[in-house]
């Protein structure tokens, strides 16, 4: 078994992993980047549509193009890249060292000893079992991301007559993709009263093709023995299915776009404390988990809707992991809590002496909202927001200046809320 | 008899490659016989044997006068040796029946006496304290229990796969996608001519009807006894291995007049099964699951194990029990069709009893005139398939050195390597479900979201099958519509 | 006789607010209602007079490490040409190696729009 030593080991070679690895490399640390597929890029490689990169590169790129920019940067670095390699186990050793086992057809089993680990494994799709759709179990039921891979990478079209459950962005993008490869999409069924994807995708992926969007509806049953033959669609009335208004839609394929969950099996195995609201690790102002030297960024930390935010967050994780390696720690941290109409905030701690960024996920759809930051009960910042909705994460910058007039203690708290105005 | 028919002549044909048919075929493979095993589905174990509780029962559920009770206890005792030979996942973890009130305490005393009479070794009544010590995941409201240490758990499809593999290694011939649809016997010889829907034909002197849900229809095709098999549906929910609700023993509630109650079953692979319901239906193909029963199923399970939660559900499925009037197994030499053995109505505890049924049917065949002579070169053991998941990194390094495909992890949730998938394909499993049941790839929390595309690629590469023949479980269950 | 008025409801996608626009066209004259800012008016006008979309798809790539090559138009294409462009894309067979940005179809239907490769595919 080959044994290696490194300053930092980054798990996952997608958008987050590459950004974190590049940052650590630029700070002069030795970095190993572990990727299970045979090339870097992660899920971006199957996202052939455009709309990526406006923040990072100031232009609109497709997923593969966005990935390629980062891959070029990685190539020019000293990062040791291990593709076709799966990290299966992390063990905690003495003096905060970590032992990582990596399985690979190319390299055999690798044993890495490292001072820091950056988790960047991304997320996975919720599936039929998670949302408990009743009915038969025929072929033709796929998560939207799997269908996207089948069409865009492998070149096989999973079906001809399609219904999509959930109006998440991958589902919407796949609606257009299926239309563009000659299939017919009969409708998108969304349990919420509002769409969960971006407005732009509703417009260009559904309206352009006259695809009906059934808000406040559920797929209540799947029919078909060997292959999907039809689904029952039921409207909700006061939040519960109104069976009397169920209608049947013939189709041979059901695509599910019903949410993403951070991939944290490895994190759980190491003993990382997870945030039940995000499904990702609880992290401090350094994006470090409760385990010394283990950091997290990107969709493994919380599910983002823009890859540009993933890159930015991972760059920060790389910076902080570098600072950690040099022995730096924040002197004092201020806790951040979600307030009114906010599902979660991330990270849950900030360093009051530096610039910080906080992501928050709204719980409401509104065009008249004021975002407020309160420090131990006193409002210290108020910002008008023209529009908020759950599918669009809000990023706020917190300047150290706002803490100037306050005496900070160990239990000082910031609460971030969204107040609806009349 | 025309020459071309010589090739399709068998001494015995076993119809149905579920756990019963597979056990019989394997048992017969120890003798100098030509045996065919025919299955209407694309792979073996695709009927009732793939969707059940996977419990090796403890012999206290039914009275000793039943044939099934006798076979259940005999079968139970055969599993240790079978596992040494066939290496399927099996654990004698014990069964605990939890009494939640005084009335239920009386009921388990009754079960205890019946278990004693039947010969359930080591069966005991437990105080509340002892019950909770045996199973700390139980609700503190429990008042006592019945413990059957001979009970256990098994991965039923893996058991069937290994039985069939052993049978094939010893010369049994397997016909997949062979749905018996016509039977002829002209009286000129002792052969049944058995046709499938594509008019494929095999000839057989003796026939065993182990067709499960369809045993009634098969019996009719042979002009044998008339009876009716009614499907009784059982729905299950599978919980992720991260659940806090995983018990160490199979947990049974005490059945009452209103409800049978839900079991909480730890699978050998670390996940948890909650179920099953019991619903008489008509359609033998109706494997649909419902939503209406979800709450009652989980309420019932939570009464015993409070930590059972719908949040941990990764999938749900249902299975159909082949129920015959009279409630016992029907395993006899047919009185109407010569040289036909009926093995019908084999619902619970059929999985437990299967090895003993193999023995029993072999004896019936002998009684019906089949000469049995042992094979000198019979091989009881099948080679073990190394699994990356069960090994430490140092051992995996050795495996990868011998075969690099062990280093390519295809299914991340269940940690299944490419080498294991290739092995499944080489052993004849060419559908997504077949590979899933053989390797566990796609059985974990992502339910194939990440690995399905890769597995399809491997199937196409290894078998040369075109994309339009890739299926979930054979027949019309095709995965793709067209290629770009 | 007065000219006919065609009306279309749409959602503005210039920013996340998503104003609901009512765009009506009478001859050459276009009226946009419901927009909160001037960008919305421009969007509504363009959507009714000359809607355009960036097209992304994949085409066959031969002897490379992959089966499919992602492709895109380097500018938004008038929507009436999308179907014929897609047909053309699915007929294309490109030999590896391919460089990102390589032009695969030039000046499609005289629109000035090119189809380019979306990634590098080595031999």
Tab-separated table of C-alpha atoms in Angstrom, chain B residues 4-437:
chain	number	residue	atom	x	y	z
B	4	UNK	CA	-33.202	-33.032	-31.785
B	5	UNK	CA	-35.417	-33.696	-28.799
B	6	UNK	CA	-32.626	-35.614	-27.058
B	7	UNK	CA	-30.977	-32.321	-26.106
B	8	UNK	CA	-34.016	-31.065	-24.280
B	9	UNK	CA	-34.741	-34.243	-22.327
B	10	UNK	CA	-34.662	-33.974	-18.582
B	11	UNK	CA	-35.291	-36.355	-15.750
B	12	UNK	CA	-36.775	-33.562	-13.649
B	13	UNK	CA	-37.963	-30.063	-14.463
B	14	UNK	CA	-38.515	-27.641	-11.610
B	15	UNK	CA	-40.917	-24.866	-12.527
B	16	UNK	CA	-40.181	-21.637	-10.689
B	17	UNK	CA	-36.776	-20.369	-9.578
B	18	UNK	CA	-37.765	-18.798	-6.304
B	19	UNK	CA	-36.393	-20.016	-3.018
B	20	UNK	CA	-38.479	-23.208	-3.153
B	21	UNK	CA	-37.607	-24.190	-6.723
B	22	UNK	CA	-33.964	-23.252	-6.207
B	23	UNK	CA	-33.709	-25.330	-3.014
B	24	UNK	CA	-35.251	-28.333	-4.771
B	25	UNK	CA	-33.042	-27.960	-7.847
B	26	UNK	CA	-29.930	-27.699	-5.739
B	27	UNK	CA	-30.867	-30.733	-3.687
B	28	UNK	CA	-31.468	-32.750	-6.868
B	29	UNK	CA	-28.129	-31.604	-8.289
B	30	UNK	CA	-26.417	-33.958	-5.847
B	31	UNK	CA	-27.759	-36.927	-7.819
B	32	UNK	CA	-27.048	-38.340	-11.245
B	33	UNK	CA	-29.995	-36.671	-12.913
B	34	UNK	CA	-30.545	-34.262	-15.725
B	35	UNK	CA	-32.422	-31.345	-14.139
B	36	UNK	CA	-33.924	-28.212	-15.684
B	37	UNK	CA	-34.924	-25.164	-13.652
B	38	UNK	CA	-37.299	-22.852	-15.514
B	39	UNK	CA	-38.220	-19.302	-14.559
B	40	UNK	CA	-40.687	-16.991	-16.265
B	41	UNK	CA	-38.840	-13.834	-15.241
B	42	UNK	CA	-35.537	-12.480	-16.577
B	43	UNK	CA	-33.701	-13.572	-13.466
B	44	UNK	CA	-34.144	-15.961	-10.572
B	45	UNK	CA	-35.710	-14.814	-7.283
B	46	UNK	CA	-37.678	-12.075	-9.071
B	47	UNK	CA	-41.041	-13.073	-7.578
B	48	UNK	CA	-42.096	-13.537	-3.967
B	49	UNK	CA	-38.543	-14.490	-2.977
B	50	UNK	CA	-37.155	-11.023	-3.563
B	51	UNK	CA	-39.726	-9.069	-1.564
B	52	UNK	CA	-40.285	-10.570	1.868
B	53	UNK	CA	-39.138	-10.065	5.436
B	54	UNK	CA	-35.963	-12.124	5.118
B	55	UNK	CA	-36.633	-13.783	8.467
B	56	UNK	CA	-35.483	-17.237	9.507
B	57	UNK	CA	-38.370	-18.070	11.805
B	58	UNK	CA	-38.199	-19.626	15.241
B	59	UNK	CA	-40.937	-22.258	15.120
B	60	UNK	CA	-43.501	-20.811	17.531
B	61	UNK	CA	-46.010	-19.181	15.168
B	62	UNK	CA	-48.002	-22.247	14.129
B	63	UNK	CA	-49.160	-25.460	15.702
B	64	UNK	CA	-47.017	-28.548	15.428
B	65	UNK	CA	-49.659	-30.394	13.428
B	66	UNK	CA	-48.935	-28.304	10.363
B	67	UNK	CA	-46.509	-29.619	7.768
B	68	UNK	CA	-45.092	-26.119	7.570
B	69	UNK	CA	-44.148	-26.097	11.245
B	70	UNK	CA	-42.185	-29.316	10.865
B	71	UNK	CA	-40.404	-28.053	7.756
B	72	UNK	CA	-39.806	-24.638	9.353
B	73	UNK	CA	-37.880	-26.124	12.268
B	74	UNK	CA	-35.989	-28.578	10.083
B	75	UNK	CA	-35.127	-25.815	7.627
B	76	UNK	CA	-34.037	-23.472	10.380
B	77	UNK	CA	-31.428	-25.937	11.568
B	78	UNK	CA	-29.962	-26.331	8.075
B	79	UNK	CA	-28.899	-22.713	7.597
B	80	UNK	CA	-25.533	-22.794	9.359
B	81	UNK	CA	-24.186	-25.458	7.075
B	82	UNK	CA	-25.781	-23.859	4.025
B	83	UNK	CA	-24.072	-20.594	4.819
B	84	UNK	CA	-20.701	-22.314	5.148
B	85	UNK	CA	-21.247	-23.768	1.683
B	86	UNK	CA	-22.924	-20.849	-0.079
B	87	UNK	CA	-21.711	-17.699	1.751
B	88	UNK	CA	-24.981	-15.751	1.628
B	89	UNK	CA	-25.565	-13.065	4.281
B	90	UNK	CA	-27.190	-14.742	7.297
B	91	UNK	CA	-27.182	-13.944	10.979
B	92	UNK	CA	-28.783	-15.939	13.775
B	93	UNK	CA	-29.624	-12.784	15.671
B	94	UNK	CA	-32.704	-14.105	17.463
B	95	UNK	CA	-36.344	-13.085	17.432
B	96	UNK	CA	-37.959	-11.103	20.210
B	97	UNK	CA	-41.734	-10.768	20.548
B	98	UNK	CA	-42.489	-7.664	22.581
B	99	UNK	CA	-45.521	-7.578	24.864
B	100	UNK	CA	-46.721	-4.038	25.456
B	101	UNK	CA	-49.462	-4.780	28.033
B	102	UNK	CA	-50.803	-7.455	30.396
B	103	UNK	CA	-53.037	-9.000	27.762
B	104	UNK	CA	-50.137	-9.414	25.398
B	105	UNK	CA	-48.133	-11.054	28.173
B	106	UNK	CA	-50.739	-13.830	28.234
B	107	UNK	CA	-50.490	-14.207	24.487
B	108	UNK	CA	-46.729	-14.676	24.564
B	109	UNK	CA	-47.048	-17.322	27.247
B	110	UNK	CA	-49.226	-19.216	24.829
B	111	UNK	CA	-46.619	-18.751	22.085
B	112	UNK	CA	-43.906	-19.902	24.488
B	113	UNK	CA	-45.666	-23.192	25.176
B	114	UNK	CA	-46.274	-23.767	21.514
B	115	UNK	CA	-42.605	-23.066	20.754
B	116	UNK	CA	-41.558	-25.516	23.479
B	117	UNK	CA	-43.832	-28.213	22.092
B	118	UNK	CA	-42.634	-27.601	18.533
B	119	UNK	CA	-39.022	-27.832	19.628
B	120	UNK	CA	-37.810	-24.249	19.273
B	121	UNK	CA	-34.461	-24.650	21.014
B	122	UNK	CA	-33.648	-22.161	23.757
B	123	UNK	CA	-36.975	-20.330	23.608
B	124	UNK	CA	-37.592	-18.313	26.776
B	125	UNK	CA	-40.013	-15.917	28.419
B	126	UNK	CA	-38.396	-12.643	29.454
B	127	UNK	CA	-39.113	-10.160	32.201
B	128	UNK	CA	-39.360	-6.497	31.261
B	129	UNK	CA	-35.793	-5.998	32.434
B	130	UNK	CA	-34.435	-8.913	30.465
B	131	UNK	CA	-36.412	-7.865	27.390
B	132	UNK	CA	-34.914	-4.372	27.489
B	133	UNK	CA	-31.469	-5.783	28.110
B	134	UNK	CA	-31.812	-8.029	25.056
B	135	UNK	CA	-33.077	-5.110	23.004
B	136	UNK	CA	-32.428	-1.594	24.296
B	137	UNK	CA	-34.099	-0.049	21.212
B	138	UNK	CA	-37.492	-1.214	22.499
B	139	UNK	CA	-39.847	1.278	24.052
B	140	UNK	CA	-39.603	1.489	27.850
B	141	UNK	CA	-43.338	0.766	27.822
B	142	UNK	CA	-42.603	-2.883	27.056
B	143	UNK	CA	-43.792	-5.221	29.831
B	144	UNK	CA	-42.164	-8.483	28.806
B	145	UNK	CA	-41.096	-10.614	25.896
B	146	UNK	CA	-40.609	-13.936	24.233
B	147	UNK	CA	-37.136	-14.679	22.959
B	148	UNK	CA	-36.346	-17.297	20.308
B	149	UNK	CA	-32.577	-17.422	19.881
B	150	UNK	CA	-32.751	-19.752	16.867
B	151	UNK	CA	-34.457	-17.048	14.794
B	152	UNK	CA	-32.416	-15.033	12.354
B	153	UNK	CA	-32.182	-12.873	9.273
B	154	UNK	CA	-31.024	-13.468	5.742
B	155	UNK	CA	-30.777	-11.627	2.409
B	156	UNK	CA	-33.384	-13.748	0.611
B	157	UNK	CA	-32.389	-13.026	-3.012
B	158	UNK	CA	-28.706	-13.581	-2.254
B	159	UNK	CA	-29.695	-16.928	-0.738
B	160	UNK	CA	-31.606	-17.871	-3.904
B	161	UNK	CA	-28.788	-16.672	-6.174
B	162	UNK	CA	-26.284	-18.844	-4.312
B	163	UNK	CA	-28.604	-21.879	-4.358
B	164	UNK	CA	-29.057	-21.525	-8.112
B	165	UNK	CA	-25.362	-21.009	-8.648
B	166	UNK	CA	-24.589	-24.140	-6.688
B	167	UNK	CA	-27.203	-26.055	-8.681
B	168	UNK	CA	-25.756	-24.815	-11.985
B	169	UNK	CA	-22.232	-25.762	-10.944
B	170	UNK	CA	-23.547	-29.253	-10.372
B	171	UNK	CA	-25.116	-29.535	-13.782
B	172	UNK	CA	-28.636	-28.143	-13.453
B	173	UNK	CA	-29.678	-26.159	-16.526
B	174	UNK	CA	-31.464	-22.843	-16.043
B	175	UNK	CA	-33.993	-21.420	-18.491
B	176	UNK	CA	-34.746	-17.750	-17.872
B	177	UNK	CA	-37.694	-15.913	-19.458
B	178	UNK	CA	-39.344	-19.317	-19.791
B	179	UNK	CA	-43.012	-18.980	-18.944
B	180	UNK	CA	-44.678	-22.381	-19.137
B	181	UNK	CA	-47.702	-21.833	-21.343
B	182	UNK	CA	-48.520	-25.219	-22.836
B	183	UNK	CA	-47.957	-28.830	-21.798
B	184	UNK	CA	-48.383	-31.965	-23.927
B	185	UNK	CA	-48.210	-35.635	-23.122
B	186	UNK	CA	-48.960	-38.124	-25.878
B	187	UNK	CA	-48.761	-41.306	-23.797
B	188	UNK	CA	-46.258	-42.899	-26.218
B	189	UNK	CA	-43.461	-42.156	-23.788
B	190	UNK	CA	-43.092	-40.934	-20.252
B	191	UNK	CA	-42.258	-37.376	-21.224
B	192	UNK	CA	-44.092	-34.165	-20.630
B	193	UNK	CA	-43.472	-31.689	-23.453
B	194	UNK	CA	-43.346	-28.241	-21.891
B	195	UNK	CA	-43.548	-25.126	-24.057
B	196	UNK	CA	-42.981	-21.480	-23.235
B	197	UNK	CA	-44.604	-18.480	-24.895
B	198	UNK	CA	-41.987	-18.392	-27.660
B	199	UNK	CA	-42.609	-22.106	-28.249
B	200	UNK	CA	-39.275	-23.111	-26.773
B	201	UNK	CA	-39.678	-26.747	-25.688
B	202	UNK	CA	-38.262	-29.006	-23.042
B	203	UNK	CA	-39.091	-32.626	-22.271
B	204	UNK	CA	-39.214	-33.977	-18.795
B	205	UNK	CA	-40.164	-37.219	-17.061
B	206	UNK	CA	-40.776	-35.680	-13.671
B	207	UNK	CA	-41.980	-32.182	-12.914
B	208	UNK	CA	-42.012	-30.138	-9.722
B	209	UNK	CA	-44.534	-27.317	-9.554
B	210	UNK	CA	-42.848	-24.609	-7.483
B	211	UNK	CA	-44.452	-21.745	-9.398
B	212	UNK	CA	-45.382	-19.701	-6.331
B	213	UNK	CA	-48.216	-17.306	-7.119
B	214	UNK	CA	-48.867	-19.156	-10.371
B	215	UNK	CA	-48.799	-22.722	-9.009
B	216	UNK	CA	-52.572	-22.959	-9.572
B	217	UNK	CA	-52.216	-22.089	-13.254
B	218	UNK	CA	-49.301	-24.477	-13.742
B	219	UNK	CA	-51.246	-27.280	-12.049
B	220	UNK	CA	-54.062	-26.682	-14.497
B	221	UNK	CA	-51.709	-26.810	-17.492
B	222	UNK	CA	-50.644	-30.293	-16.363
B	223	UNK	CA	-54.248	-31.394	-15.886
B	224	UNK	CA	-53.525	-31.856	-12.201
B	225	UNK	CA	-55.389	-30.753	-9.049
B	226	UNK	CA	-57.516	-27.629	-9.112
B	227	UNK	CA	-56.844	-25.086	-6.413
B	228	UNK	CA	-56.575	-21.344	-6.128
B	229	UNK	CA	-53.669	-19.184	-5.061
B	230	UNK	CA	-54.670	-15.780	-3.712
B	231	UNK	CA	-52.037	-13.077	-3.526
B	232	UNK	CA	-51.751	-11.429	-0.125
B	233	UNK	CA	-49.845	-8.199	-0.380
B	234	UNK	CA	-47.295	-7.047	2.154
B	235	UNK	CA	-45.877	-3.529	2.003
B	236	UNK	CA	-42.501	-2.655	3.449
B	237	UNK	CA	-40.445	0.451	4.099
B	238	UNK	CA	-36.669	0.310	4.064
B	239	UNK	CA	-34.740	2.616	6.387
B	240	UNK	CA	-31.245	3.949	5.792
B	241	UNK	CA	-28.424	2.322	7.738
B	242	UNK	CA	-27.863	5.687	9.476
B	243	UNK	CA	-31.183	5.281	11.314
B	244	UNK	CA	-31.215	5.315	15.106
B	245	UNK	CA	-33.914	2.658	15.055
B	246	UNK	CA	-31.836	-0.385	14.079
B	247	UNK	CA	-32.483	-3.172	16.595
B	248	UNK	CA	-30.128	-6.107	17.155
B	249	UNK	CA	-32.941	-8.672	16.992
B	250	UNK	CA	-35.976	-9.218	14.811
B	251	UNK	CA	-38.802	-7.522	16.701
B	252	UNK	CA	-42.338	-8.888	16.493
B	253	UNK	CA	-45.361	-7.284	18.071
B	254	UNK	CA	-47.997	-9.545	19.597
B	255	UNK	CA	-50.758	-9.993	17.045
B	256	UNK	CA	-54.288	-9.135	18.199
B	257	UNK	CA	-57.786	-9.304	16.735
B	258	UNK	CA	-57.566	-5.854	15.173
B	259	UNK	CA	-54.112	-5.956	13.665
B	260	UNK	CA	-51.132	-8.182	13.106
B	261	UNK	CA	-48.900	-5.233	13.870
B	262	UNK	CA	-45.675	-4.235	12.196
B	263	UNK	CA	-42.292	-5.888	12.548
B	264	UNK	CA	-39.022	-4.021	12.876
B	265	UNK	CA	-36.359	-6.092	11.177
B	266	UNK	CA	-32.638	-5.402	11.133
B	267	UNK	CA	-31.307	-6.609	7.757
B	268	UNK	CA	-27.974	-8.412	7.600
B	269	UNK	CA	-26.636	-5.442	5.644
B	270	UNK	CA	-27.416	-2.922	8.375
B	271	UNK	CA	-30.564	-1.306	7.006
B	272	UNK	CA	-33.955	-1.716	8.701
B	273	UNK	CA	-37.226	-3.074	7.316
B	274	UNK	CA	-40.582	-1.943	8.674
B	275	UNK	CA	-43.651	-3.966	7.679
B	276	UNK	CA	-45.367	-5.958	6.311
B	277	UNK	CA	-49.020	-5.187	5.819
B	278	UNK	CA	-51.358	-8.031	4.834
B	279	UNK	CA	-53.982	-7.362	2.205
B	280	UNK	CA	-55.837	-9.904	0.072
B	281	UNK	CA	-55.812	-8.755	-3.535
B	282	UNK	CA	-56.730	-10.251	-6.910
B	283	UNK	CA	-54.039	-9.156	-9.317
B	284	UNK	CA	-50.910	-11.319	-9.133
B	285	UNK	CA	-48.889	-8.548	-10.777
B	286	UNK	CA	-49.991	-5.779	-8.443
B	287	UNK	CA	-46.841	-4.835	-6.566
B	288	UNK	CA	-47.898	-1.244	-6.054
B	289	UNK	CA	-47.350	0.561	-2.788
B	290	UNK	CA	-49.802	2.978	-1.247
B	291	UNK	CA	-49.586	6.052	0.883
B	292	UNK	CA	-52.710	5.587	2.970
B	293	UNK	CA	-51.132	2.952	5.188
B	294	UNK	CA	-47.910	4.843	5.804
B	295	UNK	CA	-49.055	6.475	9.035
B	296	UNK	CA	-50.589	3.372	10.541
B	297	UNK	CA	-47.517	1.294	9.663
B	298	UNK	CA	-45.171	3.732	11.325
B	299	UNK	CA	-47.451	4.314	14.318
B	300	UNK	CA	-47.550	0.589	14.884
B	301	UNK	CA	-43.771	0.211	14.552
B	302	UNK	CA	-43.113	3.203	16.812
B	303	UNK	CA	-45.180	1.618	19.558
B	304	UNK	CA	-42.373	-0.943	19.849
B	305	UNK	CA	-39.369	1.095	18.667
B	306	UNK	CA	-39.912	4.823	19.254
B	307	UNK	CA	-36.965	5.866	17.074
B	308	UNK	CA	-38.516	4.510	13.855
B	309	UNK	CA	-38.992	7.555	11.618
B	310	UNK	CA	-40.315	8.205	8.110
B	311	UNK	CA	-37.379	10.562	7.630
B	312	UNK	CA	-35.062	7.565	7.296
B	313	UNK	CA	-37.073	5.908	4.505
B	314	UNK	CA	-34.976	5.223	1.412
B	315	UNK	CA	-37.515	3.125	-0.451
B	316	UNK	CA	-40.732	1.188	-0.138
B	317	UNK	CA	-41.782	-1.991	-1.910
B	318	UNK	CA	-44.327	-4.733	-1.704
B	319	UNK	CA	-44.357	-8.487	-2.091
B	320	UNK	CA	-47.138	-11.005	-2.657
B	321	UNK	CA	-47.566	-14.108	-0.512
B	322	UNK	CA	-49.006	-17.083	-2.403
B	323	UNK	CA	-51.880	-18.017	-0.116
B	324	UNK	CA	-53.681	-21.325	-0.454
B	325	UNK	CA	-56.885	-22.259	1.319
B	326	UNK	CA	-56.247	-24.272	4.453
B	327	UNK	CA	-53.252	-22.225	5.455
B	328	UNK	CA	-50.704	-25.056	5.236
B	329	UNK	CA	-48.097	-25.877	2.603
B	330	UNK	CA	-49.359	-28.219	-0.105
B	331	UNK	CA	-46.431	-30.494	-0.935
B	332	UNK	CA	-47.565	-33.820	-2.361
B	333	UNK	CA	-47.309	-36.173	-5.299
B	334	UNK	CA	-50.158	-35.246	-7.618
B	335	UNK	CA	-53.005	-37.700	-7.563
B	336	UNK	CA	-54.107	-36.691	-11.055
B	337	UNK	CA	-50.996	-35.995	-13.112
B	338	UNK	CA	-48.396	-38.728	-13.054
B	339	UNK	CA	-44.870	-37.890	-11.881
B	340	UNK	CA	-45.851	-34.355	-10.888
B	341	UNK	CA	-44.966	-33.019	-7.434
B	342	UNK	CA	-46.962	-30.101	-6.149
B	343	UNK	CA	-45.131	-27.600	-3.951
B	344	UNK	CA	-47.736	-24.857	-3.578
B	345	UNK	CA	-49.096	-22.397	-1.038
B	346	UNK	CA	-45.634	-21.801	0.302
B	347	UNK	CA	-45.952	-18.504	2.092
B	348	UNK	CA	-44.372	-17.659	5.435
B	349	UNK	CA	-42.357	-19.485	6.808
B	350	UNK	CA	-41.440	-20.682	3.292
B	351	UNK	CA	-38.020	-19.050	3.253
B	352	UNK	CA	-37.093	-20.771	6.515
B	353	UNK	CA	-38.556	-24.072	5.388
B	354	UNK	CA	-37.069	-24.014	1.857
B	355	UNK	CA	-34.001	-26.186	2.569
B	356	UNK	CA	-36.209	-28.777	4.242
B	357	UNK	CA	-38.680	-28.573	1.354
B	358	UNK	CA	-35.797	-29.457	-0.975
B	359	UNK	CA	-35.179	-32.566	1.084
B	360	UNK	CA	-38.874	-33.403	1.369
B	361	UNK	CA	-39.542	-33.046	-2.377
B	362	UNK	CA	-36.500	-35.163	-3.183
B	363	UNK	CA	-38.015	-37.927	-1.030
B	364	UNK	CA	-41.407	-37.536	-2.731
B	365	UNK	CA	-39.759	-37.882	-6.147
B	366	UNK	CA	-38.098	-41.070	-4.980
B	367	UNK	CA	-41.429	-42.349	-3.743
B	368	UNK	CA	-42.914	-41.546	-7.144
B	369	UNK	CA	-40.313	-43.781	-8.766
B	370	UNK	CA	-37.395	-41.495	-9.596
B	371	UNK	CA	-34.152	-43.447	-9.129
B	372	UNK	CA	-31.636	-41.454	-7.082
B	373	UNK	CA	-27.955	-42.154	-7.301
B	374	UNK	CA	-25.455	-39.826	-5.689
B	375	UNK	CA	-23.005	-37.939	-7.852
B	376	UNK	CA	-19.449	-38.766	-6.892
B	377	UNK	CA	-18.223	-35.307	-7.977
B	378	UNK	CA	-20.926	-33.219	-6.278
B	379	UNK	CA	-19.514	-29.889	-5.098
B	380	UNK	CA	-21.441	-28.432	-2.190
B	381	UNK	CA	-19.435	-25.236	-1.960
B	382	UNK	CA	-19.525	-22.232	-4.289
B	383	UNK	CA	-16.579	-19.837	-4.445
B	384	UNK	CA	-16.941	-16.729	-2.318
B	385	UNK	CA	-17.278	-13.365	-4.112
B	386	UNK	CA	-14.931	-10.919	-2.409
B	387	UNK	CA	-16.756	-7.749	-1.457
B	388	UNK	CA	-14.891	-4.493	-0.944
B	389	UNK	CA	-17.359	-3.334	1.665
B	390	UNK	CA	-16.539	-6.223	4.016
B	391	UNK	CA	-12.783	-5.732	3.845
B	392	UNK	CA	-10.201	-3.524	5.487
B	393	UNK	CA	-8.032	-1.279	3.263
B	394	UNK	CA	-5.021	-3.612	3.484
B	395	UNK	CA	-7.051	-6.521	2.101
B	396	UNK	CA	-8.556	-4.304	-0.583
B	397	UNK	CA	-5.030	-3.371	-1.652
B	398	UNK	CA	-4.345	-7.094	-2.217
B	399	UNK	CA	-7.569	-7.463	-4.203
B	400	UNK	CA	-6.751	-4.455	-6.382
B	401	UNK	CA	-3.299	-5.822	-7.074
B	402	UNK	CA	-4.851	-9.017	-8.399
B	403	UNK	CA	-7.693	-7.251	-10.200
B	404	UNK	CA	-7.642	-3.443	-10.566
B	405	UNK	CA	-11.432	-3.367	-11.025
B	406	UNK	CA	-11.747	-3.865	-7.249
B	407	UNK	CA	-10.335	-0.355	-6.865
B	408	UNK	CA	-13.057	1.257	-8.948
B	409	UNK	CA	-15.933	1.999	-6.563
B	410	UNK	CA	-19.067	2.189	-8.713
B	411	UNK	CA	-21.774	2.370	-6.037
B	412	UNK	CA	-20.648	4.802	-3.395
B	413	UNK	CA	-23.513	4.310	-0.949
B	414	UNK	CA	-22.996	0.559	-0.623
B	415	UNK	CA	-19.303	0.613	-1.605
B	416	UNK	CA	-19.566	-1.826	-4.510
B	417	UNK	CA	-16.625	-2.152	-6.891
B	418	UNK	CA	-16.621	-2.630	-10.639
B	419	UNK	CA	-15.152	-6.124	-10.146
B	420	UNK	CA	-18.230	-7.206	-8.156
B	421	UNK	CA	-20.538	-5.904	-10.876
B	422	UNK	CA	-18.583	-7.720	-13.579
B	423	UNK	CA	-18.802	-10.887	-11.456
B	424	UNK	CA	-22.596	-10.494	-11.227
B	425	UNK	CA	-22.839	-10.137	-15.006
B	426	UNK	CA	-20.619	-13.177	-15.577
B	427	UNK	CA	-22.884	-15.176	-13.297
B	428	UNK	CA	-25.806	-14.347	-15.548
B	429	UNK	CA	-27.378	-11.277	-13.947
B	430	UNK	CA	-27.865	-8.846	-16.795
B	431	UNK	CA	-30.713	-6.616	-15.649
B	432	UNK	CA	-30.339	-3.618	-13.352
B	433	UNK	CA	-32.430	-5.303	-10.652
B	434	UNK	CA	-30.501	-8.571	-10.987
B	435	UNK	CA	-27.203	-6.768	-10.551
B	436	UNK	CA	-28.655	-4.730	-7.711
B	437	UNK	CA	-29.773	-7.809	-5.787
